[in-house]
XYZ file of C-alpha atoms in Angstrom:
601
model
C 14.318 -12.053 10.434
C 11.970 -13.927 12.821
C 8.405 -14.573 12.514
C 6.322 -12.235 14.475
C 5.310 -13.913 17.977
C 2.431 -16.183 17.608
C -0.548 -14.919 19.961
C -1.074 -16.402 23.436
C -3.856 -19.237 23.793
C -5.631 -17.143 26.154
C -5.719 -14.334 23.819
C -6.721 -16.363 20.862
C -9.700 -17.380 23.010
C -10.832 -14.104 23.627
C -9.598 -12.692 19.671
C -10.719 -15.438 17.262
C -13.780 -14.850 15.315
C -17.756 -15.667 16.352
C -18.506 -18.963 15.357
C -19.935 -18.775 11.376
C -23.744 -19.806 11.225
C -22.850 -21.606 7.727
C -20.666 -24.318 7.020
C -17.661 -22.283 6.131
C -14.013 -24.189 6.478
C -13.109 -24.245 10.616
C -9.323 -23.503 11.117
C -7.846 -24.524 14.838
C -7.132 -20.864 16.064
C -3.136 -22.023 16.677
C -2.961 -22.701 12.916
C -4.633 -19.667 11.956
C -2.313 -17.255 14.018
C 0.574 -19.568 12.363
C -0.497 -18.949 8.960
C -1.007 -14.874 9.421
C 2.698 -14.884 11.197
C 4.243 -17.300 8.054
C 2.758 -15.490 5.559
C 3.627 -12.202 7.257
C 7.314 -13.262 7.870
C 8.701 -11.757 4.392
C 7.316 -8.344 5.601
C 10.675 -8.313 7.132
C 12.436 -7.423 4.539
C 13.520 -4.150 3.604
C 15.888 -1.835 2.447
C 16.925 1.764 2.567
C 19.054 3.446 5.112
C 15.358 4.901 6.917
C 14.113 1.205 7.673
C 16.319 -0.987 8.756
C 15.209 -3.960 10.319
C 11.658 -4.471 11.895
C 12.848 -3.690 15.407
C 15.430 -1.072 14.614
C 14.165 1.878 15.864
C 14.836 5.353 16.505
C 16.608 5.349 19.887
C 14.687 9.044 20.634
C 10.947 7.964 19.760
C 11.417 4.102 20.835
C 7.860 2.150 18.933
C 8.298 -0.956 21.287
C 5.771 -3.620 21.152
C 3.252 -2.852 24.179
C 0.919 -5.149 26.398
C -1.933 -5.466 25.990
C -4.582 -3.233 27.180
C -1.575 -0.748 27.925
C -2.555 1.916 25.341
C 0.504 4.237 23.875
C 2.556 2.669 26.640
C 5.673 2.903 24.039
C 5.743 6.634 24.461
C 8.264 8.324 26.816
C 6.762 9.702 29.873
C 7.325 13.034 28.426
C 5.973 12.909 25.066
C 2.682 10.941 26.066
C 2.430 13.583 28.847
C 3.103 16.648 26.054
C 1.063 16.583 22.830
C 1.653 20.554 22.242
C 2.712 20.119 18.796
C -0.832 18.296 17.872
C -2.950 20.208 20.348
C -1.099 23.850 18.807
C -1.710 22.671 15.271
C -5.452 22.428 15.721
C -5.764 25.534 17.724
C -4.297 27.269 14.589
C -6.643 25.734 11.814
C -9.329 26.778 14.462
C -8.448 30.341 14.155
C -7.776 30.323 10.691
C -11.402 30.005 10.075
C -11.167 26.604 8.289
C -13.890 25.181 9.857
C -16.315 26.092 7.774
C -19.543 24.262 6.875
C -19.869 22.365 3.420
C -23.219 22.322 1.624
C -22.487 18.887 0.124
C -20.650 16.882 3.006
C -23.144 16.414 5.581
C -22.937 12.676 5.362
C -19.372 12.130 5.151
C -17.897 10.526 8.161
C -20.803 8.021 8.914
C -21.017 4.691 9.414
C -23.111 2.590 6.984
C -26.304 0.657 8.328
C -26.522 -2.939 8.934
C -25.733 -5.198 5.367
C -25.056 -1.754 3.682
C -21.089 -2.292 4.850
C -20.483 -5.984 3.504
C -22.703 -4.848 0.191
C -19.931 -2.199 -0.357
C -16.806 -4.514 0.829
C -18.331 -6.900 -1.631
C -18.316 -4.911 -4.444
C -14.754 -3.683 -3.380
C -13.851 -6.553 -3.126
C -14.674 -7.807 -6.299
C -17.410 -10.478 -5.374
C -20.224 -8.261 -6.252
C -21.901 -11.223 -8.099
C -22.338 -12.906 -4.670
C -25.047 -10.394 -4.399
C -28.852 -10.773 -4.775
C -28.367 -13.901 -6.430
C -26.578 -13.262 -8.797
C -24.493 -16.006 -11.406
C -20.885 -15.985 -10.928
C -18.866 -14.705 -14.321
C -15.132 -16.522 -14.732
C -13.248 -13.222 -12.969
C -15.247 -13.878 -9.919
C -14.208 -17.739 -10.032
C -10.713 -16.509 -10.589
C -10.520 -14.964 -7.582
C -12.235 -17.111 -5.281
C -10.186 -19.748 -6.127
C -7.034 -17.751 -4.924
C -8.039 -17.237 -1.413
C -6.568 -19.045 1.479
C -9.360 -20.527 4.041
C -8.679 -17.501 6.516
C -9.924 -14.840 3.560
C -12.640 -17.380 2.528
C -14.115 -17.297 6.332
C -14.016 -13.573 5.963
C -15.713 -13.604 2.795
C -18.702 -15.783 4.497
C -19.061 -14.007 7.710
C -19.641 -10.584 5.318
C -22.126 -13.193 3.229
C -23.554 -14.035 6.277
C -24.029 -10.779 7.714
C -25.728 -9.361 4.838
C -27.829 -12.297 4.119
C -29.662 -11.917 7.449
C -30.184 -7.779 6.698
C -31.197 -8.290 3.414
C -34.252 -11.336 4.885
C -34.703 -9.144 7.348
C -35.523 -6.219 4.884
C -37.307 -8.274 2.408
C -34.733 -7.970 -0.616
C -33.488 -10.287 -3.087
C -31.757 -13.029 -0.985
C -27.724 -13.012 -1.334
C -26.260 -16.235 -2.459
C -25.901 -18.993 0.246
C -22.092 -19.337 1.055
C -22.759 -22.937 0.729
C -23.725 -22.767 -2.585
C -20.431 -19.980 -3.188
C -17.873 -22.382 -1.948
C -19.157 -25.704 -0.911
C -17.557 -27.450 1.944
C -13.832 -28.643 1.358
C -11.642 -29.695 4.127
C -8.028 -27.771 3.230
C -6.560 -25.279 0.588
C -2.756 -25.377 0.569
C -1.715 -22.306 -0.634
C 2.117 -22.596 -0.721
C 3.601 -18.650 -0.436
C 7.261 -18.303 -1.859
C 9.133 -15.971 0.247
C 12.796 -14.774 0.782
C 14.211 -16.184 -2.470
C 11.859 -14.318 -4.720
C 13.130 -10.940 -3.125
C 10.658 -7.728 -2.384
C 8.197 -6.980 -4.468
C 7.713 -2.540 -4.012
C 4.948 -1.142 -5.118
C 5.632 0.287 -8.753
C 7.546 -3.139 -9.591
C 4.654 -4.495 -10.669
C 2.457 -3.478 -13.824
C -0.353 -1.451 -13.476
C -2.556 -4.394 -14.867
C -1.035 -6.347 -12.127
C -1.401 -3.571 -9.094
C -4.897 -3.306 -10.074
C -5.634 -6.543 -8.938
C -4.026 -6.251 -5.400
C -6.541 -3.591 -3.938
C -9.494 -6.771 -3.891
C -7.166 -8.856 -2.420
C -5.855 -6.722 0.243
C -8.701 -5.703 1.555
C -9.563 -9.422 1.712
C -6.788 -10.386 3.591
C -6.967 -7.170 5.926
C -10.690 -8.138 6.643
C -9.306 -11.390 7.290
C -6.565 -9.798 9.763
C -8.469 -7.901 11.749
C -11.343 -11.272 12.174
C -8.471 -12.777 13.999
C -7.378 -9.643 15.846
C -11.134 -9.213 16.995
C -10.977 -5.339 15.368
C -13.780 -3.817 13.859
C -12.886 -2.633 10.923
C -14.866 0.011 10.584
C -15.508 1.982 7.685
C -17.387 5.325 7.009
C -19.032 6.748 3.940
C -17.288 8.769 1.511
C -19.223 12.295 1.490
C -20.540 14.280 -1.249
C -18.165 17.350 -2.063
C -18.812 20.372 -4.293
C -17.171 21.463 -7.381
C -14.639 23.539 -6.502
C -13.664 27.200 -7.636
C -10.161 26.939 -7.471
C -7.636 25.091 -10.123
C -5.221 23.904 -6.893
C -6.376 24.058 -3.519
C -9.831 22.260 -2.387
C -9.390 20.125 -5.907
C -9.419 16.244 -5.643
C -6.274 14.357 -6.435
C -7.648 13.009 -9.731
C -8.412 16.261 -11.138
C -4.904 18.021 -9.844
C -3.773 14.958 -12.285
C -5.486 15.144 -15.174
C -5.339 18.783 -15.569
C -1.026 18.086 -15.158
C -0.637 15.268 -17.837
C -1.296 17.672 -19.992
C 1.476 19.663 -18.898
C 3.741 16.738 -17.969
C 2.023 12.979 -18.992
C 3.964 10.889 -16.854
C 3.510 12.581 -13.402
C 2.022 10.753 -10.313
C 2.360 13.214 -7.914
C 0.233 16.784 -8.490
C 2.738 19.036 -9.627
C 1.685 21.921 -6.703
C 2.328 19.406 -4.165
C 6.135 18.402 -5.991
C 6.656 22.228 -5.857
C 5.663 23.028 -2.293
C 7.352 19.502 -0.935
C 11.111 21.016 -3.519
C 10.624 24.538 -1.937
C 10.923 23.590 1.365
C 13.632 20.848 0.606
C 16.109 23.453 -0.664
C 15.202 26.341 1.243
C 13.551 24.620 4.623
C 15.394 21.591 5.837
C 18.029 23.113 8.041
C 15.184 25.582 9.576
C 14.877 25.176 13.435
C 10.919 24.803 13.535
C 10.217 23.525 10.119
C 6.313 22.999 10.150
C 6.308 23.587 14.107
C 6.736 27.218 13.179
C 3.363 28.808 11.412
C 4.278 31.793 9.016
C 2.195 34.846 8.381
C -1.768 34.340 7.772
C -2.352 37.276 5.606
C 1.130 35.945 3.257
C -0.106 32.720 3.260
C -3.577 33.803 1.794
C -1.956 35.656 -0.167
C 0.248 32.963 -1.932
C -2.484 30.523 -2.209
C -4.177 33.530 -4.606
C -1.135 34.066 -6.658
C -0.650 30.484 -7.382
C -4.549 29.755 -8.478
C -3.812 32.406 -10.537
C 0.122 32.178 -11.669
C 0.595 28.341 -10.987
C -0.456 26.933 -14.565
C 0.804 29.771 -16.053
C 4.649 29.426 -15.260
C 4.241 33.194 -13.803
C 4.929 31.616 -9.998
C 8.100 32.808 -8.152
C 9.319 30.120 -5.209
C 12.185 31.986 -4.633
C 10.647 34.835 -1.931
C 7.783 32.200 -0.520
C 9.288 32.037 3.245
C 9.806 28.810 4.313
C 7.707 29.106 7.057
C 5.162 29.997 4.946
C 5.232 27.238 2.550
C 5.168 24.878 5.386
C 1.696 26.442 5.953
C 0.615 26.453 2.621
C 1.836 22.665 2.058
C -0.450 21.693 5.051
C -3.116 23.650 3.832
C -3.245 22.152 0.295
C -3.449 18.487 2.041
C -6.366 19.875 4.708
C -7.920 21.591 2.089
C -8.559 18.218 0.156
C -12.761 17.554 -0.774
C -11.702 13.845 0.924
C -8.849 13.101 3.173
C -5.188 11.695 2.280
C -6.338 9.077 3.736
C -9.492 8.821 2.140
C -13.422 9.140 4.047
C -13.752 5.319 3.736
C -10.622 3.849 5.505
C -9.841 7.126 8.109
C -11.224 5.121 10.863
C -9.415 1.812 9.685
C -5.768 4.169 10.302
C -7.144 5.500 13.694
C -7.813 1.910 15.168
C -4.105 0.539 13.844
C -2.754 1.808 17.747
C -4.965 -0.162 19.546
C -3.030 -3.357 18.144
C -0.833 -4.569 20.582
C 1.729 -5.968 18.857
C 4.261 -3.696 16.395
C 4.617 -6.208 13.224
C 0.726 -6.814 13.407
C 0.544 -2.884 13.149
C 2.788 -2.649 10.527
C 0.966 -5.492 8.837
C -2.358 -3.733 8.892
C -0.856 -0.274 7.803
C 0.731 -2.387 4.773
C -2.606 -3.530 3.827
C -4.370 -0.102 4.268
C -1.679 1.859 1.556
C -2.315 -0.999 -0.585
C -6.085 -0.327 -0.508
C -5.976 3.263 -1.217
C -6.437 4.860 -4.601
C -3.089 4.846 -6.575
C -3.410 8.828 -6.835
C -3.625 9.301 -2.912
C -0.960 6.658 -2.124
C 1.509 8.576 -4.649
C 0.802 11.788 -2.677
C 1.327 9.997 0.661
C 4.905 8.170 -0.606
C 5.437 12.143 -1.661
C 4.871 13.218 2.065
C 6.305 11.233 3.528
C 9.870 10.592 2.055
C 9.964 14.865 2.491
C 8.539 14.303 6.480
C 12.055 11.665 6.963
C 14.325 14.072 5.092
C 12.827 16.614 7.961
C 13.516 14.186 10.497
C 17.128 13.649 9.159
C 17.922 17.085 10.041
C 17.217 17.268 13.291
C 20.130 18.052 14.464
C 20.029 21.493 12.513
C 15.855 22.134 12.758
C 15.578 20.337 15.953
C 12.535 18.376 14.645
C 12.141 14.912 16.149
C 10.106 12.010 14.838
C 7.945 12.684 17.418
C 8.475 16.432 16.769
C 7.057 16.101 13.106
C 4.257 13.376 13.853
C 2.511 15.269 16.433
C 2.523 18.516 13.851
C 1.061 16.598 10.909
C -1.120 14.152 12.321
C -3.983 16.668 12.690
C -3.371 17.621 8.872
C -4.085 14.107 7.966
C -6.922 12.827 10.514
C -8.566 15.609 11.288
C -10.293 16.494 7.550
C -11.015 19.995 6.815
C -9.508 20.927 10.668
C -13.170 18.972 11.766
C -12.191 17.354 15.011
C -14.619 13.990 15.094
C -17.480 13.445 18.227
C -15.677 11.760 20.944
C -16.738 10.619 24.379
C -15.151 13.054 26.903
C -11.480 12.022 27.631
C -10.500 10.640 24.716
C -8.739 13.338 23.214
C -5.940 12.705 24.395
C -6.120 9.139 23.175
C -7.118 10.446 19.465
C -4.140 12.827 19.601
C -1.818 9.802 20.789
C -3.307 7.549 18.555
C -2.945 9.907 15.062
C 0.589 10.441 15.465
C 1.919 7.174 16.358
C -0.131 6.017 12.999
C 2.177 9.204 11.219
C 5.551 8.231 13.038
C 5.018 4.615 11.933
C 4.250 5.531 8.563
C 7.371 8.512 8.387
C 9.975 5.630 10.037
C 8.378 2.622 8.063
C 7.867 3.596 4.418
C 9.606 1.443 2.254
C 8.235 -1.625 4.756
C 4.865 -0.349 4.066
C 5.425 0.166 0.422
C 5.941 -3.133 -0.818
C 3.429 -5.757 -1.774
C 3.770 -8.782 -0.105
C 4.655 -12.347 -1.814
C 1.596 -13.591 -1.288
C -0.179 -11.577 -2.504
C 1.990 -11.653 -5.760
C 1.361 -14.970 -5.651
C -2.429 -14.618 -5.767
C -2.016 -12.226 -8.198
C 0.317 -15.131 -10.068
C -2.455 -17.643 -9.841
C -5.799 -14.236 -10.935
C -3.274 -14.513 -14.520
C -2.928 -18.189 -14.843
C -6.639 -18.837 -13.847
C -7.225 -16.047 -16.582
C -5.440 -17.664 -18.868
C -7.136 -21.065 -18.492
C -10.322 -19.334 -19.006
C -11.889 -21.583 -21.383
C -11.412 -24.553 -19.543
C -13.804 -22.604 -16.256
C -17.261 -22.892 -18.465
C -20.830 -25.177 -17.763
C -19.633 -26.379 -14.457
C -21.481 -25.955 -11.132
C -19.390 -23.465 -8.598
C -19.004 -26.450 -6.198
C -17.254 -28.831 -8.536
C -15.063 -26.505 -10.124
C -13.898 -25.169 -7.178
C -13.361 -28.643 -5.774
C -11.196 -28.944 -9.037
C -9.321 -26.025 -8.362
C -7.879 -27.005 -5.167
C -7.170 -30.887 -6.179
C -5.304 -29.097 -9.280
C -3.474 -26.921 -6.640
C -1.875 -30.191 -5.062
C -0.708 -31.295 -8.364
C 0.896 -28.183 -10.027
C 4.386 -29.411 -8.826
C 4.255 -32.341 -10.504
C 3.771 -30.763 -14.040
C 6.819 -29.003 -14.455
C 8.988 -29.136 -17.385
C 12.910 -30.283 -16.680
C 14.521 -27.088 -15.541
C 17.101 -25.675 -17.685
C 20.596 -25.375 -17.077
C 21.323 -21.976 -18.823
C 18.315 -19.310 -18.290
C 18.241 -17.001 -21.713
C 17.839 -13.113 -20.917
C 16.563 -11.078 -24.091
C 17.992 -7.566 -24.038
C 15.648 -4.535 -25.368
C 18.584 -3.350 -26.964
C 20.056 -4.265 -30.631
C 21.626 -7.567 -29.781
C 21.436 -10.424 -32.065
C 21.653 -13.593 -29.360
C 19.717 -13.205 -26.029
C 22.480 -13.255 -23.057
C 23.148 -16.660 -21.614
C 23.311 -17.311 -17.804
C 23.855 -20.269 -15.698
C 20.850 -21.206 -13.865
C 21.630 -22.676 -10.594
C 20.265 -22.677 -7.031
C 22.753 -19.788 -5.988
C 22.514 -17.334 -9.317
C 20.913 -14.032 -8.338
C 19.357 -11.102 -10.468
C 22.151 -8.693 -9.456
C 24.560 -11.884 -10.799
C 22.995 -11.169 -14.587
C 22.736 -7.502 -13.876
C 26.635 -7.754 -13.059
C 27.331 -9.611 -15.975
C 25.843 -7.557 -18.647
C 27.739 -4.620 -17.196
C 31.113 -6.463 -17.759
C 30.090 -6.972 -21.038
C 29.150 -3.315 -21.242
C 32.475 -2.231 -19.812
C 34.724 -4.504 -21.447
C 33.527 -4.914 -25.035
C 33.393 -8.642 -24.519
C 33.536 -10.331 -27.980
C 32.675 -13.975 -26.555
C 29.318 -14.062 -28.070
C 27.452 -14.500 -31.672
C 26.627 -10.772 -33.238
C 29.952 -9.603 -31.095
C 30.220 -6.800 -34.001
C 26.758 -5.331 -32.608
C 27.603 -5.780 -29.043
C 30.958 -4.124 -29.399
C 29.141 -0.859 -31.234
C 27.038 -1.171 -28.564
C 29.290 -1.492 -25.395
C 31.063 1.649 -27.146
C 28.518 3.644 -27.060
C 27.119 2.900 -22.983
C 30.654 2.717 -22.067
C 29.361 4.524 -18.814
C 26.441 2.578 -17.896
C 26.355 1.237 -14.391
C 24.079 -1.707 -13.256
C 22.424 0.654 -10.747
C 20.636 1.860 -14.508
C 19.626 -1.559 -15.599
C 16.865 -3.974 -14.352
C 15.581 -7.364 -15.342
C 12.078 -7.826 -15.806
C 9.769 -10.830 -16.081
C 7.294 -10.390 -18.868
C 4.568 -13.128 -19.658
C 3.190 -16.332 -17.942
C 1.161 -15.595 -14.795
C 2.668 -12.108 -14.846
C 2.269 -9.057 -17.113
C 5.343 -7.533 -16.235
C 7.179 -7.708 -12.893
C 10.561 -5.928 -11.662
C 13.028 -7.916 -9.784
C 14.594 -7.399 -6.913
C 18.394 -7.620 -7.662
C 18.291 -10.264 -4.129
C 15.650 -12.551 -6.031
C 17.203 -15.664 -7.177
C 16.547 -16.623 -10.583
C 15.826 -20.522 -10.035
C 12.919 -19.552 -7.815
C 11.688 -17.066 -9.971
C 11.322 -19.674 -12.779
C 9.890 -21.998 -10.551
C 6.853 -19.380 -9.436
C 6.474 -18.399 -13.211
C 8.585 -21.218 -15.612
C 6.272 -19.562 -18.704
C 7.876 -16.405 -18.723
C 10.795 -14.244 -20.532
C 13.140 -12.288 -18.968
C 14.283 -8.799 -20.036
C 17.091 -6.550 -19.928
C 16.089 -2.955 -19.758
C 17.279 0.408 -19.229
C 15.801 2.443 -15.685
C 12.671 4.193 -16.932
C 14.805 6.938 -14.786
C-alpha cells in the first residue's frame, strides 16, 4: 500500500499551524506532513471482504479523493443533485412529533468560551496537572514522554491558548510550556509497522484500550493543526431521568441493567434484538429503512417492549419489518446524547471538508477511538447490520448511497433537532452527514483498528510505568531530557535474540511448545503448528502422554479457534494478528510471554 500523498508546498503554506508564542519544538512543514503520511501508512491495512484496499471502492457510490475547495465533488451528478432519502427522513421525524422540547438540554450543542475548550481537552487528555499550576504526578510524565514533537506542539498551542484566557480572567496561571517540556531539538519516535500486523480494537486489553482515548485525541488535535481544521467541540447537555427502561435511556444504563441478565454483553440487548429481527426477516425487503411502517404500530411496539422486553413476554415474530426499521431508528434518535456523542458531533460533520480520502479516513479512525467504549460497541453494531443491507441490494434495492442518506439524519440530527445554519447550507449538511455514514458503512474494519503507533505509545505508557521508581525528585526538564537521550539508546540494550521462541499453552501441557524464531516465522506459522499437533497426536515432545489425551479429545479444533497472545512486558495482554511476525513482535516487547488460547468465541 502507498503512503498517502504528501500535501503540496503551497498548501502547507496556507495549512500549517500559527506560529507558537512559546518556545515549543519547530518542525519544517515538509517533515511534518512526512511524519503524519509515515505514521499513517499502516492504516492501509485491512481485511474483510467489505474493505478491501484503501482505494477499492464501490463502483456505484465512487468516494474519490476531491480538490480542493470542490466540496462533495465525489458524488454522481445525480445523487448530489437528489438527497430525497435524507430530506424524507427528516420530514417524517418532523411529523412524528419528536421534536419536542427538553427541560434539561438547553445547553447542549454549544460551543465552550475562550480557555474553557483546552481546560476540558486537557483534562481529556490526561494532562490535567498542566493546569493552574499544578505539580506533575509520574502518569502525567509517562505520557508526555510518549508524544512525538507534532502532539507536543498541539499540547502547547492548547497551553498557550488557555494561559492567555486564564491572565486575562485573573485565575491561577497555567503552567508555562517551557517549564512542561523545556526546549529539546528532536524526539525520534521509531513506529513499527507492517511486520507487527493490525492491531483491531478488542485485541487489546481493556487496561490497554483505556489508555488510547488520551492519546488519540492528542494525535487528532495534532491532525487537524496541520490540516488547519477547527476542531470544534460542543458541550455535552444536561438530560433528564428517563421514564422508560429502553427507549430515551443512555447506553450505560441499557448496560448495566443487561449484565445482569447476560454479564458479558457490549451491545444493549434491545438494540441486538431490533438489529437480529430485521436480519432474518428484513434483508431481502425492497425499501428496508427507506420504507416507514405504521405510526400508531410503531407506538404501539415501543409500549409493549418497555413493558414485555425484560420480562421475556416480547414476540419478534409479528413486528413487520418495516416497522422495526422504524423502531430501530427511533431507539438510536431517541438517545439523551447522540451515537455520536454531544462533544465530538461537530468533529464528524467537519471530516467532508478534508480534501483528501486517507486523511478522512485518518480523522474518522481517531474520532471512534475517542468515543466511549459503550457508544463505539453500538456503532460497530450498526453498522456491520447497515453493510449486510447494502449487500443485498440487489434484492432490497438499497444502495450505499441508498442507506447513508436514510440514516444520516438518525445519527446527526439528535432528537430529529436540525442545527442553526446560515441559509443554503442545507444542502451541504445533508451532503456532508451521509458521506461521513457511507465512509463509516464501507470502511469499518479500517476504522476499527488502532493504529501501531499508537500501540507503540501505549508500549512505552507500560514500560515508563514500570520504571516508575526510577521518575522521582527530578525537575520536569531534566527528566524529560533523559527520556529522549534513553530513547536513542534502547536498541543497544537488547539481550541476544533467541533462536527457538517458547509458546506456553493455557491448556494441560507439561513443556511450553517450541518454535523456530526467524525473520520469516509468522503467528499463523505457530497457530498452524499446534493444530498439526492437535490433529495428528504428535508424540515428538516431553509429556507426549498428556498431549496425546489431549489432541484426542480437540480432535476437531481448527486454528480459526485458537489465538496467540502476548501477555507481560510493556503490554498487559495483546492479540496477534495471525500476519504479525514473531521476530518483530519480540523485538517491540522482548519481556513478554506468549500464549496459546482458545477463541473467547
Amino acid at each position: 500500500m502507498a503512503e498517502p500523498a504528501l500535501l503540496p508546498a503551497v498548501q502547507m503554506e496556507r495549512l500549517a499551524p500559527a506560529p507558537l508564542a512559546s518556545p515549543c519544538p519547530r518542525i519544517p512543514r515538509a517533515r511534518v506532513a512526512r511524519r503524519c503520511a509515515q505514521r499513517w501508512a499502516d492504516l492501509g491495512c485491512s481485511s474483510g471482504p467489505s474493505s478491501g484496499g484503501m482505494n477499492q471502492l464501490p463502483q456505484k457510490n465512487p468516494l474519490q479523493p476531491r480538490p480542493a475547495g470542490c466540496s462533495h465533488s465525489w458524488l454522481s451528478s445525480a445523487e448530489s443533485s437528489s438527497m430525497d432519502g435524507f430530506w424524507m427522513e427528516v420530514e417524517r421525524i418532523q411529523q412524528r412529533d419528536e421534536l419536542r422540547e427538553e427541560d434539561s438540554g438547553g445547553n447542549e450543542g454549544q460551543l465552550p468560551e475562550e480557555g474553557e475548550a483546552e481546560s476540558q481537552w486537557l483534562q481529556d487528555t490526561g494532562l490535567s496537572g498542566l493546569l493552574g499550576g499544578l505539580g506533575l504526578d509520574s502518569d502525567h510524565k509517562e505520557l508526555l514522554s510518549t508524544l512525538t514533537q507534532t502532539q507536543v506542539a498541539a499540547v502547547c498551542r492548547r497551553l498557550d491558548i488557555y494561559a492567555r484566557s486564564v491572565r486575562r480572567q485573573h485565575k491561577t496561571p497555567a503552567r508555562d510550556v517551557r517549564d512542561v517540556f523545556g526546549v529539546f531539538n528532536s524526539v525520534k519516535f521509531t513506529i513499527p509497522k507492517g511486520r507487527l500486523g493490525v492491531t483491531r480494537i478488542g485485541d487489546l486489553s481493556l487496561q490497554d484500550m483505556r489508555k488510547v482515548p488520551s492519546l488519540a485525541l492528542i494525535e487528532l488535535t495534532a491532525l487537524c493543526d496541520v490540516l488547519g481544521l477547527d476542531l470544534k467541540r460542543s458541550k455535552a447537555g444536561k438530560w433528564k431521568a428517563a421514564e422508560t427502561r429502553l427507549f430515551g435511556v443512555p447506553l450505560d444504563s441499557l448496560l448495566e441493567a443487561d449484565h445482569k441478565v447476560l454479564p458479558s454483553t457490549q451491545v444493549p440487548l434491545v438494540l441486538q434484538a431490533l438489529l437480529s429481527c430485521l436480519e432474518k426477516r428484513g434483508l431481502d425487503t425492497e425499501g428496508i429503512l427507506r420504507v416507514p411502517g405504521s405510526q400508531a404500530r410503531v407506538k404501539g411496539l415501543e409500549q409493549k417492549l418497555e413493558r414485555d422486553f425484560y420480562a421475556g413476554l416480547f414476540s419478534w415474530d409479528e413486528v413487520h419489518h418495516n416497522d422495526a426499521s422504524d423502531l430501530l431508528k427511533r431507539f438510536i434518535r431517541k438517545l439523551p446524547m447522540p451515537l455520536l456523542t454531544a462533544e465530538y458531533l461537530p468533529a464528524f460533520a467537519v471530516v467532508p471538508n478534508i480534501p483528501d480520502l486517507k486523511q478522512r479516513l485518518q480523522v474518522l479512525h481517531l474520532l471512534i477511538l475517542i468515543l466511549p467504549e459503550p457508544n463505539r460497541n453500538a456503532l460497530k453494531a450498526l453498522l456491520e447490520f447497515l453493510r449486510k443491507v447494502v449487500a443485498r441490494e440487489q434484492h432490497n434495492k438499497m444502495t450505499l448511497w441508498n442507506v447513508s442518506t436514510v440514516m444520516a439524519p438518525n445519527l446527526f440530527l439528535h432528537q430529529g433537532r436540525p442545527p442553526k445554519l446560515p441559509k443554503g447550507k442545507e444542502k451541504q449538511l445533508a451532503e456532508g452527514a451521509a458521506e461521513v455514514v457511507q465512509i463509516m458503512v464501507h470502511y469499518q474494519d479500517l476504522l476499527w483498528t488502532v493504529a501501531s503507533f499508537l500501540v507503540a505509545q501505549v508500549r512505552k505508557l507500560n514500560d515508563s510505568s514500570s520504571r516508575r521508581p526510577q521518575l522521582c525528585d527530578t525537575g520536569l526538564k531534566t527528566w524529560l531530557r533523559r527520556m529522549h537521550v534513553d530513547r536513542d539508546k534502547a536498541g543497544d540494550s537488547l539481550e541476544a535474540t533467541p533462536k527457538v521462541a517458547k509458546i506456553q499453552v493455557v491448556w494441560p501441557i507439561k513443556d511450553p511448545l517450541k518454535v523456530p524464531l526467524t525473520p520469516s516465522t509468522k503467528v499463523a506459522h505457530v497457530l498452524r503448528q499446534f493444530t498439526e499437533h492437535l490433529s495428528t497426536g504428535s508424540k515428538g515432545q516431553e509429556g507426549s502422554e498428556d498431549m496425546n489425551s489431549l489432541l484426542l479429545h480437540h480432535r476437531p479444533m481448527e486454528s480459526a479457534n485458537i489465538l496467540l497472545y502476548e501477555v507481560g512486558g510493556n503490554i498487559n495482554e495483546h492479540r496477534l494478528d495471525p500476519d504479525a511476525y514473531l521476530l518483530d513482535v519480540y523485538r517491540a516487547n522482548p519481556h513478554g510471554e506468549w500464549v496459546l488460547k482458545q477463541s473467547p468465541t
